[in-house]
mmCIF file of C-alpha atoms in Angstrom:
data_model
loop_
_atom_site.group_PDB
_atom_site.id
_atom_site.type_symbol
_atom_site.label_atom_id
_atom_site.label_comp_id
_atom_site.label_asym_id
_atom_site.label_seq_id
_atom_site.Cartn_x
_atom_site.Cartn_y
_atom_site.Cartn_z
ATOM 1 C CA UNK A 1 -25.785 -29.972 -3.737
ATOM 2 C CA UNK A 2 -28.419 -29.421 -0.644
ATOM 3 C CA UNK A 3 -26.911 -28.506 2.633
ATOM 4 C CA UNK A 4 -29.699 -30.446 4.413
ATOM 5 C CA UNK A 5 -30.708 -34.147 4.882
ATOM 6 C CA UNK A 6 -34.048 -33.617 5.877
ATOM 7 C CA UNK A 7 -36.709 -33.730 3.128
ATOM 8 C CA UNK A 8 -38.837 -30.155 4.236
ATOM 9 C CA UNK A 9 -35.292 -28.079 4.832
ATOM 10 C CA UNK A 10 -33.864 -29.714 1.466
ATOM 11 C CA UNK A 11 -36.748 -28.538 -0.773
ATOM 12 C CA UNK A 12 -37.267 -24.987 1.044
ATOM 13 C CA UNK A 13 -33.321 -24.988 -0.320
ATOM 14 C CA UNK A 14 -33.869 -26.260 -3.615
ATOM 15 C CA UNK A 15 -36.583 -23.912 -4.556
ATOM 16 C CA UNK A 16 -34.989 -21.383 -3.020
ATOM 17 C CA UNK A 17 -37.434 -20.378 -0.006
ATOM 18 C CA UNK A 18 -34.838 -20.115 2.664
ATOM 19 C CA UNK A 19 -33.804 -16.228 3.388
ATOM 20 C CA UNK A 20 -32.837 -16.673 6.759
ATOM 21 C CA UNK A 21 -32.873 -19.807 8.672
ATOM 22 C CA UNK A 22 -31.804 -20.338 13.018
ATOM 23 C CA UNK A 23 -29.987 -22.872 14.399
ATOM 24 C CA UNK A 24 -30.006 -24.771 10.475
ATOM 25 C CA UNK A 25 -28.324 -27.662 11.615
ATOM 26 C CA UNK A 26 -30.626 -28.690 14.875
ATOM 27 C CA UNK A 27 -33.223 -27.457 12.559
ATOM 28 C CA UNK A 28 -32.426 -30.383 9.962
ATOM 29 C CA UNK A 29 -31.586 -33.069 12.962
ATOM 30 C CA UNK A 30 -35.363 -32.638 14.354
ATOM 31 C CA UNK A 31 -37.051 -32.790 10.896
ATOM 32 C CA UNK A 32 -35.074 -35.877 10.333
ATOM 33 C CA UNK A 33 -36.143 -37.525 13.818
ATOM 34 C CA UNK A 34 -39.548 -36.854 14.706
ATOM 35 C CA UNK A 35 -42.735 -34.576 13.222
ATOM 36 C CA UNK A 36 -42.474 -30.775 13.325
ATOM 37 C CA UNK A 37 -45.404 -28.879 14.248
ATOM 38 C CA UNK A 38 -44.674 -25.299 12.299
ATOM 39 C CA UNK A 39 -46.549 -22.390 11.878
ATOM 40 C CA UNK A 40 -47.372 -19.238 10.084
ATOM 41 C CA UNK A 41 -49.502 -16.262 11.042
ATOM 42 C CA UNK A 42 -51.825 -14.387 8.830
ATOM 43 C CA UNK A 43 -53.419 -10.997 10.153
ATOM 44 C CA UNK A 44 -57.613 -11.072 8.744
ATOM 45 C CA UNK A 45 -57.100 -7.166 7.724
ATOM 46 C CA UNK A 46 -59.120 -7.977 4.433
ATOM 47 C CA UNK A 47 -61.517 -10.164 3.355
ATOM 48 C CA UNK A 48 -59.077 -12.255 1.225
ATOM 49 C CA UNK A 49 -55.342 -12.929 0.877
ATOM 50 C CA UNK A 50 -53.535 -11.724 -2.321
ATOM 51 C CA UNK A 51 -50.500 -13.450 -4.198
ATOM 52 C CA UNK A 52 -48.001 -12.286 -1.415
ATOM 53 C CA UNK A 53 -49.082 -14.399 0.910
ATOM 54 C CA UNK A 54 -48.708 -17.486 -1.684
ATOM 55 C CA UNK A 55 -44.758 -17.883 -0.439
ATOM 56 C CA UNK A 56 -46.041 -18.381 3.119
ATOM 57 C CA UNK A 57 -48.800 -20.668 2.082
ATOM 58 C CA UNK A 58 -46.602 -23.138 -0.261
ATOM 59 C CA UNK A 59 -44.277 -23.185 2.735
ATOM 60 C CA UNK A 60 -47.300 -24.910 4.928
ATOM 61 C CA UNK A 61 -48.157 -27.240 1.918
ATOM 62 C CA UNK A 62 -44.501 -28.386 1.453
ATOM 63 C CA UNK A 63 -44.849 -29.118 5.540
ATOM 64 C CA UNK A 64 -47.322 -31.089 5.357
ATOM 65 C CA UNK A 65 -46.123 -32.754 2.040
ATOM 66 C CA UNK A 66 -42.782 -34.012 3.868
ATOM 67 C CA UNK A 67 -44.869 -35.267 6.683
ATOM 68 C CA UNK A 68 -44.859 -32.642 8.843
ATOM 69 C CA UNK A 69 -47.792 -30.521 10.875
ATOM 70 C CA UNK A 70 -48.588 -27.304 9.800
ATOM 71 C CA UNK A 71 -50.655 -24.572 11.725
ATOM 72 C CA UNK A 72 -52.064 -22.035 10.382
ATOM 73 C CA UNK A 73 -52.482 -18.649 13.058
ATOM 74 C CA UNK A 74 -55.391 -16.172 12.327
ATOM 75 C CA UNK A 75 -54.958 -13.028 14.055
ATOM 76 C CA UNK A 76 -58.330 -12.048 15.082
ATOM 77 C CA UNK A 77 -56.449 -10.052 18.185
ATOM 78 C CA UNK A 78 -53.513 -9.010 16.791
ATOM 79 C CA UNK A 79 -55.166 -7.439 13.440
ATOM 80 C CA UNK A 80 -57.182 -5.049 15.704
ATOM 81 C CA UNK A 81 -53.567 -3.150 16.613
ATOM 82 C CA UNK A 82 -51.421 -3.995 13.312
ATOM 83 C CA UNK A 83 -48.009 -5.108 12.437
ATOM 84 C CA UNK A 84 -46.032 -1.347 12.180
ATOM 85 C CA UNK A 85 -43.324 -3.979 10.913
ATOM 86 C CA UNK A 86 -41.388 -1.237 8.124
ATOM 87 C CA UNK A 87 -44.677 0.818 7.752
ATOM 88 C CA UNK A 88 -45.047 4.399 7.230
ATOM 89 C CA UNK A 89 -48.285 5.017 9.439
ATOM 90 C CA UNK A 90 -50.435 2.705 11.653
ATOM 91 C CA UNK A 91 -52.838 0.592 9.649
ATOM 92 C CA UNK A 92 -56.716 1.417 9.674
ATOM 93 C CA UNK A 93 -58.473 -0.031 12.895
ATOM 94 C CA UNK A 94 -60.674 -3.031 12.258
ATOM 95 C CA UNK A 95 -64.155 -3.720 14.279
ATOM 96 C CA UNK A 96 -64.355 -7.332 15.719
ATOM 97 C CA UNK A 97 -67.361 -7.879 13.248
ATOM 98 C CA UNK A 98 -65.483 -7.154 10.183
ATOM 99 C CA UNK A 99 -62.381 -8.964 11.489
ATOM 100 C CA UNK A 100 -64.673 -12.070 12.018
ATOM 101 C CA UNK A 101 -66.194 -11.506 8.178
ATOM 102 C CA UNK A 102 -62.501 -11.536 7.111
ATOM 103 C CA UNK A 103 -61.291 -15.082 8.764
ATOM 104 C CA UNK A 104 -64.852 -16.670 7.347
ATOM 105 C CA UNK A 105 -63.563 -15.591 3.873
ATOM 106 C CA UNK A 106 -59.776 -16.569 4.365
ATOM 107 C CA UNK A 107 -60.390 -19.976 5.928
ATOM 108 C CA UNK A 108 -61.398 -21.129 2.268
ATOM 109 C CA UNK A 109 -57.998 -20.496 0.918
ATOM 110 C CA UNK A 110 -56.283 -22.756 2.564
ATOM 111 C CA UNK A 111 -58.278 -25.514 2.092
ATOM 112 C CA UNK A 112 -57.279 -25.376 -1.245
ATOM 113 C CA UNK A 113 -53.339 -26.088 -0.331
ATOM 114 C CA UNK A 114 -53.764 -28.183 3.050
ATOM 115 C CA UNK A 115 -55.525 -31.143 4.317
ATOM 116 C CA UNK A 116 -57.562 -30.197 7.266
ATOM 117 C CA UNK A 117 -58.971 -33.561 7.880
ATOM 118 C CA UNK A 118 -58.023 -37.252 8.142
ATOM 119 C CA UNK A 119 -54.600 -37.293 8.743
ATOM 120 C CA UNK A 120 -51.791 -37.780 11.136
ATOM 121 C CA UNK A 121 -50.255 -34.383 10.280
ATOM 122 C CA UNK A 122 -53.898 -32.508 9.425
ATOM 123 C CA UNK A 123 -53.221 -29.236 9.447
ATOM 124 C CA UNK A 124 -55.010 -26.772 12.032
ATOM 125 C CA UNK A 125 -55.975 -23.799 11.713
ATOM 126 C CA UNK A 126 -56.470 -21.212 15.314
ATOM 127 C CA UNK A 127 -57.078 -17.857 16.202
ATOM 128 C CA UNK A 128 -54.813 -16.153 18.605
ATOM 129 C CA UNK A 129 -58.133 -13.920 19.672
ATOM 130 C CA UNK A 130 -58.741 -16.924 22.076
ATOM 131 C CA UNK A 131 -55.911 -16.275 24.049
ATOM 132 C CA UNK A 132 -55.181 -12.716 23.859
ATOM 133 C CA UNK A 133 -58.394 -11.321 24.417
ATOM 134 C CA UNK A 134 -58.898 -12.806 27.920
ATOM 135 C CA UNK A 135 -55.250 -12.293 29.193
ATOM 136 C CA UNK A 136 -55.132 -10.036 32.399
ATOM 137 C CA UNK A 137 -53.243 -6.725 31.418
ATOM 138 C CA UNK A 138 -51.296 -7.051 35.023
ATOM 139 C CA UNK A 139 -50.655 -10.619 34.967
ATOM 140 C CA UNK A 140 -49.475 -10.163 31.154
ATOM 141 C CA UNK A 141 -47.057 -7.373 31.782
ATOM 142 C CA UNK A 142 -45.538 -9.283 34.885
ATOM 143 C CA UNK A 143 -45.227 -12.967 33.358
ATOM 144 C CA UNK A 144 -44.536 -11.845 29.861
ATOM 145 C CA UNK A 145 -43.376 -7.943 29.463
ATOM 146 C CA UNK A 146 -41.147 -7.649 31.824
ATOM 147 C CA UNK A 147 -38.955 -10.316 29.858
ATOM 148 C CA UNK A 148 -38.605 -7.302 26.757
ATOM 149 C CA UNK A 149 -35.954 -4.551 26.732
ATOM 150 C CA UNK A 150 -37.236 -1.774 25.388
ATOM 151 C CA UNK A 151 -34.060 -0.517 24.382
ATOM 152 C CA UNK A 152 -33.512 -3.792 22.116
ATOM 153 C CA UNK A 153 -37.151 -3.461 20.763
ATOM 154 C CA UNK A 154 -36.034 -0.409 19.495
ATOM 155 C CA UNK A 155 -33.156 -1.278 17.546
ATOM 156 C CA UNK A 156 -35.119 -3.639 15.479
ATOM 157 C CA UNK A 157 -34.729 -2.253 11.816
ATOM 158 C CA UNK A 158 -38.928 -2.660 11.703
ATOM 159 C CA UNK A 159 -39.211 0.454 14.418
ATOM 160 C CA UNK A 160 -35.620 1.929 13.888
ATOM 161 C CA UNK A 161 -36.914 2.755 10.242
ATOM 162 C CA UNK A 162 -40.317 4.021 11.452
ATOM 163 C CA UNK A 163 -38.489 6.276 14.017
ATOM 164 C CA UNK A 164 -35.430 7.291 11.967
ATOM 165 C CA UNK A 165 -38.324 8.634 9.817
ATOM 166 C CA UNK A 166 -39.800 10.637 11.957
ATOM 167 C CA UNK A 167 -43.447 8.712 11.575
ATOM 168 C CA UNK A 168 -45.319 7.953 14.621
ATOM 169 C CA UNK A 169 -45.131 5.041 16.479
ATOM 170 C CA UNK A 170 -48.060 4.433 18.976
ATOM 171 C CA UNK A 171 -47.469 2.041 22.162
ATOM 172 C CA UNK A 172 -50.217 0.396 20.565
ATOM 173 C CA UNK A 173 -48.439 -0.923 17.982
ATOM 174 C CA UNK A 174 -45.113 -0.934 19.848
ATOM 175 C CA UNK A 175 -47.236 -4.161 21.562
ATOM 176 C CA UNK A 176 -47.450 -5.950 18.780
ATOM 177 C CA UNK A 177 -44.537 -7.762 18.565
ATOM 178 C CA UNK A 178 -44.994 -8.693 22.455
ATOM 179 C CA UNK A 179 -48.319 -10.226 21.373
ATOM 180 C CA UNK A 180 -46.461 -11.819 18.454
ATOM 181 C CA UNK A 181 -43.755 -13.291 20.375
ATOM 182 C CA UNK A 182 -46.381 -14.688 23.275
ATOM 183 C CA UNK A 183 -48.036 -16.766 20.691
ATOM 184 C CA UNK A 184 -45.257 -18.475 20.000
ATOM 185 C CA UNK A 185 -45.513 -19.688 23.555
ATOM 186 C CA UNK A 186 -48.888 -20.455 23.575
ATOM 187 C CA UNK A 187 -49.083 -22.254 20.029
ATOM 188 C CA UNK A 188 -45.976 -24.056 21.516
ATOM 189 C CA UNK A 189 -47.974 -25.261 24.595
ATOM 190 C CA UNK A 190 -50.855 -26.269 23.513
ATOM 191 C CA UNK A 191 -49.738 -27.473 20.182
ATOM 192 C CA UNK A 192 -46.204 -28.589 20.432
ATOM 193 C CA UNK A 193 -45.349 -26.071 17.551
ATOM 194 C CA UNK A 194 -41.480 -25.832 17.388
ATOM 195 C CA UNK A 195 -41.001 -24.101 14.382
ATOM 196 C CA UNK A 196 -42.075 -20.222 13.203
ATOM 197 C CA UNK A 197 -41.984 -19.073 9.237
ATOM 198 C CA UNK A 198 -43.053 -15.844 7.688
ATOM 199 C CA UNK A 199 -41.459 -13.314 5.318
ATOM 200 C CA UNK A 200 -38.128 -11.852 6.073
ATOM 201 C CA UNK A 201 -39.828 -8.347 7.636
ATOM 202 C CA UNK A 202 -41.015 -11.096 10.501
ATOM 203 C CA UNK A 203 -37.084 -12.306 11.588
ATOM 204 C CA UNK A 204 -37.163 -9.805 14.251
ATOM 205 C CA UNK A 205 -40.912 -10.568 15.735
ATOM 206 C CA UNK A 206 -39.808 -14.461 15.686
ATOM 207 C CA UNK A 207 -36.365 -13.951 17.144
ATOM 208 C CA UNK A 208 -38.240 -12.181 20.166
ATOM 209 C CA UNK A 209 -40.809 -15.621 20.356
ATOM 210 C CA UNK A 210 -37.486 -17.812 20.375
ATOM 211 C CA UNK A 211 -35.966 -15.846 22.850
ATOM 212 C CA UNK A 212 -39.020 -15.454 25.119
ATOM 213 C CA UNK A 213 -39.342 -18.964 24.919
ATOM 214 C CA UNK A 214 -35.913 -19.599 26.351
ATOM 215 C CA UNK A 215 -37.160 -16.867 29.434
ATOM 216 C CA UNK A 216 -40.315 -18.988 29.949
ATOM 217 C CA UNK A 217 -38.853 -22.832 29.680
ATOM 218 C CA UNK A 218 -40.474 -23.908 26.593
ATOM 219 C CA UNK A 219 -38.285 -25.907 24.642
ATOM 220 C CA UNK A 220 -35.885 -25.095 21.835
ATOM 221 C CA UNK A 221 -37.731 -23.008 19.059
ATOM 222 C CA UNK A 222 -36.624 -22.259 15.686
ATOM 223 C CA UNK A 223 -37.057 -19.755 12.861
ATOM 224 C CA UNK A 224 -37.359 -20.024 9.171
ATOM 225 C CA UNK A 225 -38.010 -16.656 6.896
ATOM 226 C CA UNK A 226 -38.471 -16.347 3.294
ATOM 227 C CA UNK A 227 -37.155 -13.573 0.757
ATOM 228 C CA UNK A 228 -39.771 -10.597 0.452
ATOM 229 C CA UNK A 229 -40.208 -11.031 -3.072
ATOM 230 C CA UNK A 230 -40.671 -8.461 -5.726
ATOM 231 C CA UNK A 231 -41.256 -8.890 -9.370
ATOM 232 C CA UNK A 232 -38.230 -8.221 -11.887
ATOM 233 C CA UNK A 233 -39.985 -4.963 -12.825
ATOM 234 C CA UNK A 234 -39.714 -3.776 -8.974
ATOM 235 C CA UNK A 235 -43.137 -4.014 -8.044
ATOM 236 C CA UNK A 236 -44.227 -6.050 -4.580
ATOM 237 C CA UNK A 237 -45.588 -9.105 -5.149
ATOM 238 C CA UNK A 238 -49.596 -9.444 -5.195
ATOM 239 C CA UNK A 239 -50.026 -6.392 -7.000
ATOM 240 C CA UNK A 240 -51.774 -6.515 -10.574
ATOM 241 C CA UNK A 241 -52.558 -3.732 -12.950
ATOM 242 C CA UNK A 242 -55.545 -3.039 -10.790
ATOM 243 C CA UNK A 243 -54.350 -3.184 -7.277
ATOM 244 C CA UNK A 244 -54.141 -6.689 -5.308
ATOM 245 C CA UNK A 245 -54.091 -9.975 -6.865
ATOM 246 C CA UNK A 246 -56.486 -11.342 -4.318
ATOM 247 C CA UNK A 247 -57.082 -14.960 -3.978
ATOM 248 C CA UNK A 248 -60.963 -15.389 -3.816
ATOM 249 C CA UNK A 249 -62.546 -15.954 -6.999
ATOM 250 C CA UNK A 250 -65.460 -13.274 -5.911
ATOM 251 C CA UNK A 251 -62.527 -10.443 -5.539
ATOM 252 C CA UNK A 252 -60.273 -11.660 -8.519
ATOM 253 C CA UNK A 253 -61.797 -14.099 -10.866
ATOM 254 C CA UNK A 254 -59.728 -17.055 -12.083
ATOM 255 C CA UNK A 255 -59.091 -15.743 -15.728
ATOM 256 C CA UNK A 256 -57.828 -12.536 -14.155
ATOM 257 C CA UNK A 257 -55.880 -14.572 -11.987
ATOM 258 C CA UNK A 258 -54.032 -16.924 -14.656
ATOM 259 C CA UNK A 259 -53.399 -13.787 -16.701
ATOM 260 C CA UNK A 260 -51.768 -12.026 -13.333
ATOM 261 C CA UNK A 261 -49.151 -14.801 -13.963
ATOM 262 C CA UNK A 262 -49.169 -15.031 -17.787
ATOM 263 C CA UNK A 263 -47.780 -11.687 -17.245
ATOM 264 C CA UNK A 264 -44.645 -11.925 -15.589
ATOM 265 C CA UNK A 265 -41.607 -10.650 -16.754
ATOM 266 C CA UNK A 266 -39.423 -13.437 -18.374
ATOM 267 C CA UNK A 267 -36.699 -13.359 -15.815
ATOM 268 C CA UNK A 268 -39.149 -13.922 -13.113
ATOM 269 C CA UNK A 269 -40.765 -17.004 -14.494
ATOM 270 C CA UNK A 270 -38.193 -20.117 -13.115
ATOM 271 C CA UNK A 271 -38.122 -18.381 -9.757
ATOM 272 C CA UNK A 272 -41.870 -18.378 -9.584
ATOM 273 C CA UNK A 273 -42.284 -21.931 -11.019
ATOM 274 C CA UNK A 274 -39.692 -23.258 -8.127
ATOM 275 C CA UNK A 275 -41.900 -20.926 -5.780
ATOM 276 C CA UNK A 276 -45.034 -21.166 -6.761
ATOM 277 C CA UNK A 277 -45.819 -24.852 -8.328
ATOM 278 C CA UNK A 278 -45.399 -28.391 -7.761
ATOM 279 C CA UNK A 279 -43.549 -28.979 -10.839
ATOM 280 C CA UNK A 280 -40.572 -31.319 -10.210
ATOM 281 C CA UNK A 281 -37.554 -30.069 -10.045
ATOM 282 C CA UNK A 282 -36.038 -32.069 -13.220
ATOM 283 C CA UNK A 283 -39.056 -30.916 -15.555
ATOM 284 C CA UNK A 284 -38.179 -27.108 -14.191
ATOM 285 C CA UNK A 285 -34.579 -27.762 -15.262
ATOM 286 C CA UNK A 286 -36.325 -28.957 -18.634
ATOM 287 C CA UNK A 287 -38.203 -25.513 -19.168
ATOM 288 C CA UNK A 288 -35.285 -23.502 -18.113
ATOM 289 C CA UNK A 289 -33.777 -24.561 -21.561
ATOM 290 C CA UNK A 290 -36.514 -23.014 -23.469
ATOM 291 C CA UNK A 291 -35.470 -19.809 -25.394
ATOM 292 C CA UNK A 292 -36.710 -17.020 -27.442
ATOM 293 C CA UNK A 293 -40.567 -17.229 -28.106
ATOM 294 C CA UNK A 294 -41.052 -20.747 -26.238
ATOM 295 C CA UNK A 295 -41.028 -18.796 -22.941
ATOM 296 C CA UNK A 296 -44.250 -17.986 -23.471
ATOM 297 C CA UNK A 297 -45.469 -21.560 -23.402
ATOM 298 C CA UNK A 298 -43.278 -21.429 -20.101
ATOM 299 C CA UNK A 299 -45.280 -18.554 -18.454
ATOM 300 C CA UNK A 300 -48.253 -20.517 -19.695
ATOM 301 C CA UNK A 301 -47.764 -23.886 -17.599
ATOM 302 C CA UNK A 302 -46.925 -21.440 -14.663
ATOM 303 C CA UNK A 303 -50.349 -19.698 -15.096
ATOM 304 C CA UNK A 304 -52.140 -22.795 -15.128
ATOM 305 C CA UNK A 305 -50.340 -24.683 -12.399
ATOM 306 C CA UNK A 306 -50.564 -21.891 -10.059
ATOM 307 C CA UNK A 307 -54.374 -21.313 -10.793
ATOM 308 C CA UNK A 308 -54.997 -25.332 -10.369
ATOM 309 C CA UNK A 309 -53.721 -25.094 -6.915
ATOM 310 C CA UNK A 310 -55.765 -22.720 -6.153
ATOM 311 C CA UNK A 311 -58.925 -22.757 -8.353
ATOM 312 C CA UNK A 312 -58.441 -26.089 -9.393
ATOM 313 C CA UNK A 313 -57.844 -28.120 -12.927
ATOM 314 C CA UNK A 314 -61.174 -26.989 -14.562
ATOM 315 C CA UNK A 315 -61.257 -23.260 -14.052
ATOM 316 C CA UNK A 316 -57.320 -23.384 -14.633
ATOM 317 C CA UNK A 317 -58.150 -24.960 -17.779
ATOM 318 C CA UNK A 318 -61.004 -22.897 -18.600
ATOM 319 C CA UNK A 319 -58.928 -19.648 -18.008
ATOM 320 C CA UNK A 320 -56.123 -20.789 -20.871
ATOM 321 C CA UNK A 321 -58.800 -21.658 -23.289
ATOM 322 C CA UNK A 322 -60.458 -18.263 -22.400
ATOM 323 C CA UNK A 323 -56.702 -16.675 -23.175
ATOM 324 C CA UNK A 324 -55.953 -18.913 -26.221
ATOM 325 C CA UNK A 325 -59.489 -17.899 -27.904
ATOM 326 C CA UNK A 326 -59.181 -14.453 -27.296
ATOM 327 C CA UNK A 327 -55.545 -13.719 -27.883
ATOM 328 C CA UNK A 328 -54.304 -16.403 -30.308
ATOM 329 C CA UNK A 329 -57.454 -16.773 -32.440
ATOM 330 C CA UNK A 330 -58.743 -13.734 -31.788
ATOM 331 C CA UNK A 331 -62.363 -14.817 -30.704
ATOM 332 C CA UNK A 332 -64.403 -13.326 -28.394
ATOM 333 C CA UNK A 333 -64.881 -15.704 -25.099
ATOM 334 C CA UNK A 334 -67.644 -15.567 -22.816
ATOM 335 C CA UNK A 335 -65.264 -16.283 -19.615
ATOM 336 C CA UNK A 336 -63.730 -13.170 -19.453
ATOM 337 C CA UNK A 337 -64.411 -10.831 -16.522
ATOM 338 C CA UNK A 338 -68.104 -9.053 -17.523
ATOM 339 C CA UNK A 339 -70.201 -6.996 -15.658
ATOM 340 C CA UNK A 340 -73.992 -6.472 -16.271
ATOM 341 C CA UNK A 341 -75.547 -3.364 -17.626
ATOM 342 C CA UNK A 342 -79.308 -2.556 -18.401
ATOM 343 C CA UNK A 343 -80.487 -2.480 -22.066
ATOM 344 C CA UNK A 344 -82.028 0.551 -21.173
ATOM 345 C CA UNK A 345 -78.664 2.428 -19.382
ATOM 346 C CA UNK A 346 -76.845 1.454 -22.853
ATOM 347 C CA UNK A 347 -79.885 2.947 -24.600
ATOM 348 C CA UNK A 348 -79.563 6.335 -22.789
ATOM 349 C CA UNK A 349 -75.939 6.282 -23.889
ATOM 350 C CA UNK A 350 -72.775 5.673 -21.296
ATOM 351 C CA UNK A 351 -69.871 7.854 -21.381
ATOM 352 C CA UNK A 352 -66.949 6.060 -22.153
ATOM 353 C CA UNK A 353 -64.987 6.711 -19.163
ATOM 354 C CA UNK A 354 -67.330 6.095 -17.103
ATOM 355 C CA UNK A 355 -67.768 2.759 -18.430
ATOM 356 C CA UNK A 356 -63.993 2.053 -18.021
ATOM 357 C CA UNK A 357 -64.462 2.948 -14.436
ATOM 358 C CA UNK A 358 -67.352 0.739 -14.086
ATOM 359 C CA UNK A 359 -65.180 -2.163 -15.174
ATOM 360 C CA UNK A 360 -62.413 -1.416 -13.187
ATOM 361 C CA UNK A 361 -60.213 -0.878 -16.257
ATOM 362 C CA UNK A 362 -59.251 2.734 -14.925
ATOM 363 C CA UNK A 363 -59.634 4.057 -11.331
ATOM 364 C CA UNK A 364 -60.801 7.184 -12.321
ATOM 365 C CA UNK A 365 -62.143 9.247 -15.466
ATOM 366 C CA UNK A 366 -59.316 11.406 -15.732
ATOM 367 C CA UNK A 367 -57.164 7.884 -15.830
ATOM 368 C CA UNK A 368 -59.529 6.860 -18.264
ATOM 369 C CA UNK A 369 -59.369 9.463 -20.284
ATOM 370 C CA UNK A 370 -55.593 9.347 -20.206
ATOM 371 C CA UNK A 371 -56.130 5.801 -21.493
ATOM 372 C CA UNK A 372 -57.930 6.899 -24.239
ATOM 373 C CA UNK A 373 -55.793 9.741 -25.424
ATOM 374 C CA UNK A 374 -52.855 7.468 -25.482
ATOM 375 C CA UNK A 375 -54.503 5.342 -28.007
ATOM 376 C CA UNK A 376 -54.746 2.599 -25.307
ATOM 377 C CA UNK A 377 -58.665 1.538 -25.670
ATOM 378 C CA UNK A 378 -60.738 -0.366 -27.793
ATOM 379 C CA UNK A 379 -64.056 -1.003 -28.410
ATOM 380 C CA UNK A 380 -65.051 -4.384 -30.103
ATOM 381 C CA UNK A 381 -61.670 -4.243 -31.297
ATOM 382 C CA UNK A 382 -61.730 -0.989 -33.000
ATOM 383 C CA UNK A 383 -59.349 1.812 -31.782
ATOM 384 C CA UNK A 384 -61.198 4.660 -29.883
ATOM 385 C CA UNK A 385 -59.302 8.056 -30.087
ATOM 386 C CA UNK A 386 -62.197 10.418 -28.638
ATOM 387 C CA UNK A 387 -62.795 10.410 -24.522
ATOM 388 C CA UNK A 388 -66.046 11.703 -25.083
ATOM 389 C CA UNK A 389 -67.279 8.618 -27.059
ATOM 390 C CA UNK A 390 -70.725 7.391 -26.312
ATOM 391 C CA UNK A 391 -71.260 3.776 -25.503
ATOM 392 C CA UNK A 392 -75.095 3.175 -26.874
ATOM 393 C CA UNK A 393 -76.847 0.394 -28.272
ATOM 394 C CA UNK A 394 -75.043 0.669 -31.824
ATOM 395 C CA UNK A 395 -72.386 -0.949 -30.007
ATOM 396 C CA UNK A 396 -74.073 -4.294 -29.152
ATOM 397 C CA UNK A 397 -72.863 -7.311 -30.911
ATOM 398 C CA UNK A 398 -75.667 -10.220 -31.898
ATOM 399 C CA UNK A 399 -74.760 -11.935 -28.790
ATOM 400 C CA UNK A 400 -75.853 -8.941 -26.487
ATOM 401 C CA UNK A 401 -72.408 -7.986 -25.733
ATOM 402 C CA UNK A 402 -69.892 -5.374 -25.734
ATOM 403 C CA UNK A 403 -65.921 -5.942 -25.937
ATOM 404 C CA UNK A 404 -63.887 -3.310 -23.958
ATOM 405 C CA UNK A 405 -60.012 -3.367 -23.865
ATOM 406 C CA UNK A 406 -56.627 -1.837 -22.488
ATOM 407 C CA UNK A 407 -54.192 -2.378 -24.482
ATOM 408 C CA UNK A 408 -53.657 -5.962 -25.685
ATOM 409 C CA UNK A 409 -53.770 -7.938 -22.072
ATOM 410 C CA UNK A 410 -56.941 -6.568 -20.322
ATOM 411 C CA UNK A 411 -60.309 -7.539 -21.812
ATOM 412 C CA UNK A 412 -63.634 -7.165 -20.344
ATOM 413 C CA UNK A 413 -67.456 -7.905 -21.074
ATOM 414 C CA UNK A 414 -70.027 -5.654 -20.764
ATOM 415 C CA UNK A 415 -73.006 -8.440 -20.984
ATOM 416 C CA UNK A 416 -76.580 -6.496 -21.912
ATOM 417 C CA UNK A 417 -79.555 -7.794 -19.375
#
């Protein structure tokens, strides 16, 4: 039975989003009596977010779904510094130009999950560069910096672990938590924000913002953090076989995104259905009873539902159909990930390890050779054991394609142009 009366916190609890919550009863009452505005910050350090960010995006989704107002804060200024929390070293600095490009790409993702128009609780997207870049340094030190105790800042686990391991922490990075706290104040002043949400690694930073609010005269502010998830195999959420499970389709196609979720461990499926889909809890409870090979059908439901939210129903069903034809029926399907190679290159002949790297099935020629030696590579469904194998015109089928497979689950097409 839920501890909460408000729809939003009830959903957060029953779907296992809550790791830490400040002033739980007060916040529950606030959600009951008024429209609450809450935000999550995302630093645009790449051209796409990855699956590790989905849990936060879903929290904003449920805020709006239950009648409250979500704000997406893009860290156009803070991403120039980088959050030092639990990092071993400083993040590589970004130029203003690259940050602007990243923001333009990341913005596309949120429109899939949030309604930014025609609603009393329309989502808002803001950039902290709007208020952080014009700051007068001396005024900021006097008005904001004086409220922070260096002793206390050094006691936070995110900083303490870095220093205990004798990893360098620059003064620039040390300022990050002050700037993040100040974001909370600005968002409260300008948009009436009362709640900051984030991953559990942000708990200390969010509490800094709440405490700064007390000192600077804001209404009571609140914090809600989600657990930092790893898969059953210990892999950090968002990491796939070939790197990050990106959310932008031009960095990871819908089929590969679908496959990322289809390939999760059995023990992760029900937890992920709660967090990453909108399936009713009654339906999830029904799926929980399925056993044995039926769990594979549940994985397909998970993969399709998560892909629908990001890429749309048509792309999700096409990905599921491609997987069915490729794995269940053994047919070659044109929607598999592919690369184009000129026929002249194939006629010259391409060394298989080089092709595997080009197709991103291997990170290096050495890794590619290791896959071949380990009997993990097939060309047109034929096992290859010769690491010096040349791919040439004789491998092209009647549809001008060559199918390359890594193990049972990774397939890619060479399209001859």
